[in-house]
Coordinates of C-alpha atoms in Angstrom, one line a residue:
X1 CA 38.9 65.7 -58.2
X2 CA 36.4 65.3 -55.6
X3 CA 33.6 62.8 -55.7
X4 CA 30.2 63.2 -54.1
X5 CA 28.6 60.4 -52.3
X6 CA 24.9 60.7 -52.0
X7 CA 22.6 58.7 -49.8
X8 CA 19.0 58.0 -50.6
X9 CA 17.0 58.4 -47.5
X10 CA 14.0 56.2 -47.2
X11 CA 11.0 56.9 -45.0
X12 CA 11.0 54.5 -42.0
X13 CA 7.6 52.7 -41.9
X14 CA 6.3 51.7 -38.6
X15 CA 4.6 48.3 -38.8
X16 CA 1.0 48.3 -37.9
X17 CA 0.1 46.5 -34.7
X18 CA -1.9 43.4 -35.1
X19 CA -5.5 43.6 -33.9
X20 CA -5.5 41.4 -30.8
X21 CA -9.0 42.2 -29.8
X22 CA -10.8 38.9 -29.0
X23 CA -14.2 38.3 -30.5
X24 CA -16.8 36.4 -28.4
X25 CA -20.0 34.7 -29.6
X26 CA -23.1 36.7 -29.0
X27 CA -25.4 35.9 -26.0
X28 CA -27.9 33.8 -28.1
X29 CA -25.1 31.7 -29.4
X30 CA -23.8 31.0 -25.9
X31 CA -27.2 30.1 -24.6
X32 CA -27.6 27.7 -27.4
X33 CA -24.2 26.2 -26.7
X34 CA -25.0 25.7 -23.0
X35 CA -28.4 24.1 -23.8
X36 CA -26.9 21.6 -26.2
X37 CA -24.0 20.9 -23.7
X38 CA -26.5 20.1 -21.0
X39 CA -28.4 17.8 -23.3
X40 CA -25.2 15.9 -24.0
X41 CA -23.9 15.9 -20.4
X42 CA -26.9 14.6 -18.6
X43 CA -27.1 11.2 -20.4
X44 CA -23.4 10.8 -19.9
X45 CA -23.6 11.4 -16.1
X46 CA -26.5 9.0 -15.9
X47 CA -24.6 6.3 -17.7
X48 CA -21.6 6.8 -15.5
X49 CA -23.7 6.6 -12.3
X50 CA -25.3 3.3 -13.5
X51 CA -21.9 1.9 -14.4
X52 CA -20.5 2.9 -10.9
X53 CA -23.5 1.2 -9.2
X54 CA -23.0 -1.9 -11.2
X55 CA -19.3 -2.0 -10.5
X56 CA -20.0 -1.6 -6.7
X57 CA -22.5 -4.4 -6.7
X58 CA -20.2 -6.7 -8.6
X59 CA -17.3 -6.0 -6.3
X60 CA -18.9 -6.6 -3.0
X61 CA -16.7 -8.9 -0.9
X62 CA -17.8 -12.5 -1.3
X63 CA -17.4 -15.3 1.3
X64 CA -16.5 -18.8 0.3
X65 CA -18.6 -21.6 1.5
X66 CA -17.2 -23.3 4.6
X67 CA -18.3 -26.0 7.1
X68 CA -18.4 -25.9 10.8
X69 CA -19.6 -28.0 13.8
X70 CA -22.4 -26.8 15.9
X71 CA -22.4 -27.0 19.7
X72 CA -24.7 -30.0 19.3
X73 CA -22.0 -31.7 17.2
X74 CA -23.8 -31.3 13.9
X75 CA -21.7 -30.5 10.8
X76 CA -23.1 -27.7 8.8
X77 CA -21.9 -26.6 5.4
X78 CA -22.9 -23.1 4.3
X79 CA -23.4 -24.5 0.8
X80 CA -26.5 -26.3 2.2
X81 CA -27.9 -22.9 3.0
X82 CA -28.2 -22.0 -0.6
X83 CA -30.7 -19.3 -1.6
X84 CA -30.9 -18.0 2.0
X85 CA -30.0 -14.6 3.4
X86 CA -27.6 -15.3 6.2
X87 CA -26.7 -13.3 9.3
X88 CA -23.4 -14.3 10.9
X89 CA -23.1 -12.9 14.4
X90 CA -19.8 -13.1 16.3
X91 CA -20.5 -13.0 20.0
X92 CA -19.4 -14.1 23.5
X93 CA -21.2 -14.8 26.8
X94 CA -19.1 -12.2 28.6
X95 CA -20.0 -9.5 26.0
X96 CA -22.7 -7.0 27.4
X97 CA -23.6 -5.8 23.9
X98 CA -24.0 -9.4 22.6
X99 CA -26.3 -10.3 25.5
X100 CA -28.3 -7.1 25.2
X101 CA -29.1 -7.8 21.5
X102 CA -29.8 -11.5 21.8
X103 CA -33.6 -11.2 22.5
X104 CA -34.1 -9.1 19.5
X105 CA -32.0 -11.5 17.4
X106 CA -34.2 -14.4 18.5
X107 CA -37.3 -12.5 17.5
X108 CA -35.8 -11.6 14.1
X109 CA -35.0 -15.2 13.5
X110 CA -38.5 -16.3 14.4
X111 CA -40.0 -13.5 12.1
X112 CA -37.9 -14.2 9.0
X113 CA -36.7 -17.8 9.2
X114 CA -39.6 -19.3 7.2
X115 CA -39.1 -16.6 4.5
X116 CA -35.5 -17.7 3.8
X117 CA -33.4 -16.2 6.5
X118 CA -30.8 -18.0 8.7
X119 CA -28.8 -16.9 11.7
X120 CA -25.4 -18.4 12.6
X121 CA -24.2 -17.4 16.0
X122 CA -20.4 -17.8 16.2
X123 CA -19.0 -17.9 19.8
X124 CA -15.5 -16.6 20.0
X125 CA -12.5 -18.9 20.6
X126 CA -11.8 -17.6 24.1
X127 CA -15.4 -18.2 25.3
X128 CA -15.5 -21.6 27.2
X129 CA -17.7 -24.0 25.2
X130 CA -19.5 -25.3 28.2
X131 CA -20.4 -21.7 29.1
X132 CA -21.7 -21.2 25.5
X133 CA -23.8 -24.4 25.7
X134 CA -25.2 -23.4 29.1
X135 CA -26.2 -19.9 27.9
X136 CA -27.7 -21.3 24.7
X137 CA -29.8 -23.9 26.6
X138 CA -31.0 -21.5 29.3
X139 CA -32.1 -18.9 26.7
X140 CA -33.4 -21.4 24.2
X141 CA -31.5 -19.9 21.3
X142 CA -33.4 -21.2 18.2
X143 CA -30.7 -20.7 15.5
X144 CA -27.4 -22.3 14.5
X145 CA -24.7 -21.9 17.2
X146 CA -21.1 -22.8 16.7
X147 CA -18.0 -22.4 18.9
X148 CA -15.1 -21.0 16.8
X149 CA -12.4 -22.8 18.8
X150 CA -9.7 -22.6 16.1
X151 CA -10.7 -19.2 14.7
X152 CA -11.7 -20.6 11.3
X153 CA -14.9 -18.7 11.0
X154 CA -13.3 -15.4 12.2
X155 CA -10.6 -15.8 9.5
X156 CA -13.3 -16.1 6.8
X157 CA -14.8 -12.8 8.0
X158 CA -12.0 -10.3 8.0
X159 CA -10.3 -11.7 11.2
X160 CA -13.0 -10.7 13.6
X161 CA -11.7 -9.7 17.0
X162 CA -14.4 -7.4 18.4
X163 CA -17.9 -8.5 19.7
X164 CA -20.6 -8.2 18.7
X165 CA -19.7 -8.1 15.0
X166 CA -22.4 -9.0 12.5
X167 CA -22.3 -9.7 8.8
X168 CA -25.3 -10.1 6.5
X169 CA -24.8 -12.1 3.3
X170 CA -27.0 -12.2 0.3
X171 CA -27.9 -15.3 -1.6
X172 CA -24.7 -15.1 -3.6
X173 CA -22.7 -15.0 -0.3
X174 CA -21.8 -11.3 -0.9
X175 CA -21.4 -9.2 2.2
X176 CA -24.2 -6.6 2.0
X177 CA -24.0 -5.4 5.6
X178 CA -21.5 -5.3 8.4
X179 CA -22.1 -3.9 11.9
X180 CA -19.6 -3.6 14.7
X181 CA -21.5 -3.2 17.9
X182 CA -25.2 -3.7 18.8
X183 CA -27.5 -4.1 15.8
X184 CA -30.1 -1.5 14.8
X185 CA -32.9 -4.0 14.3
X186 CA -35.2 -1.5 12.5
X187 CA -32.6 -1.1 9.8
X188 CA -31.9 -4.8 9.7
X189 CA -35.6 -5.6 9.2
X190 CA -35.8 -3.1 6.3
X191 CA -32.8 -4.7 4.7
X192 CA -34.3 -8.2 5.2
X193 CA -37.7 -7.1 3.8
X194 CA -36.0 -5.8 0.7
X195 CA -33.6 -8.8 0.1
X196 CA -36.2 -11.5 0.8
X197 CA -38.8 -9.7 -1.5
X198 CA -36.3 -9.7 -4.3
X199 CA -36.1 -13.5 -4.3
X200 CA -39.8 -14.1 -3.9

């Protein structure tokens, strides 16, 4: 006896491919999106800029008050110069740039001193004090002059080694300007006009 084995053939079905076609918003929708995005972005950028400016102002290097003796043996404490804009100039009698800028520094002192501006001229430790005194007397320097014999002042101001080097301090003793080399007095006067006007 023979048996028949039958197989039921089923049609193979090929699965349909998914539709991967991307759909994009129409042009009007995109324009609206960009417009709203700009409206949101601009205030955020302004806020960030204001925050960055405030952070920069708050984080300016600040100099601690210190005392020193002038070449006339007077003790001066910078705390006594409260509410003044101070220019600290590191110089030497053998420094050509220092000597070149000294007449303009004298005139700047005369122009702004009564408005709340003070100059402290710091002679470097290697400069003989008698030479500093002789130059100051001969040229009738009208501002405070000290001889930094122990380098105390230089250590307060980033270990100054090069002359001339000048720092401008605001009324909170923050460094608002630093110049290595001869000063640009036009720029200095603009800064002083602004700073002194703010306190008037």
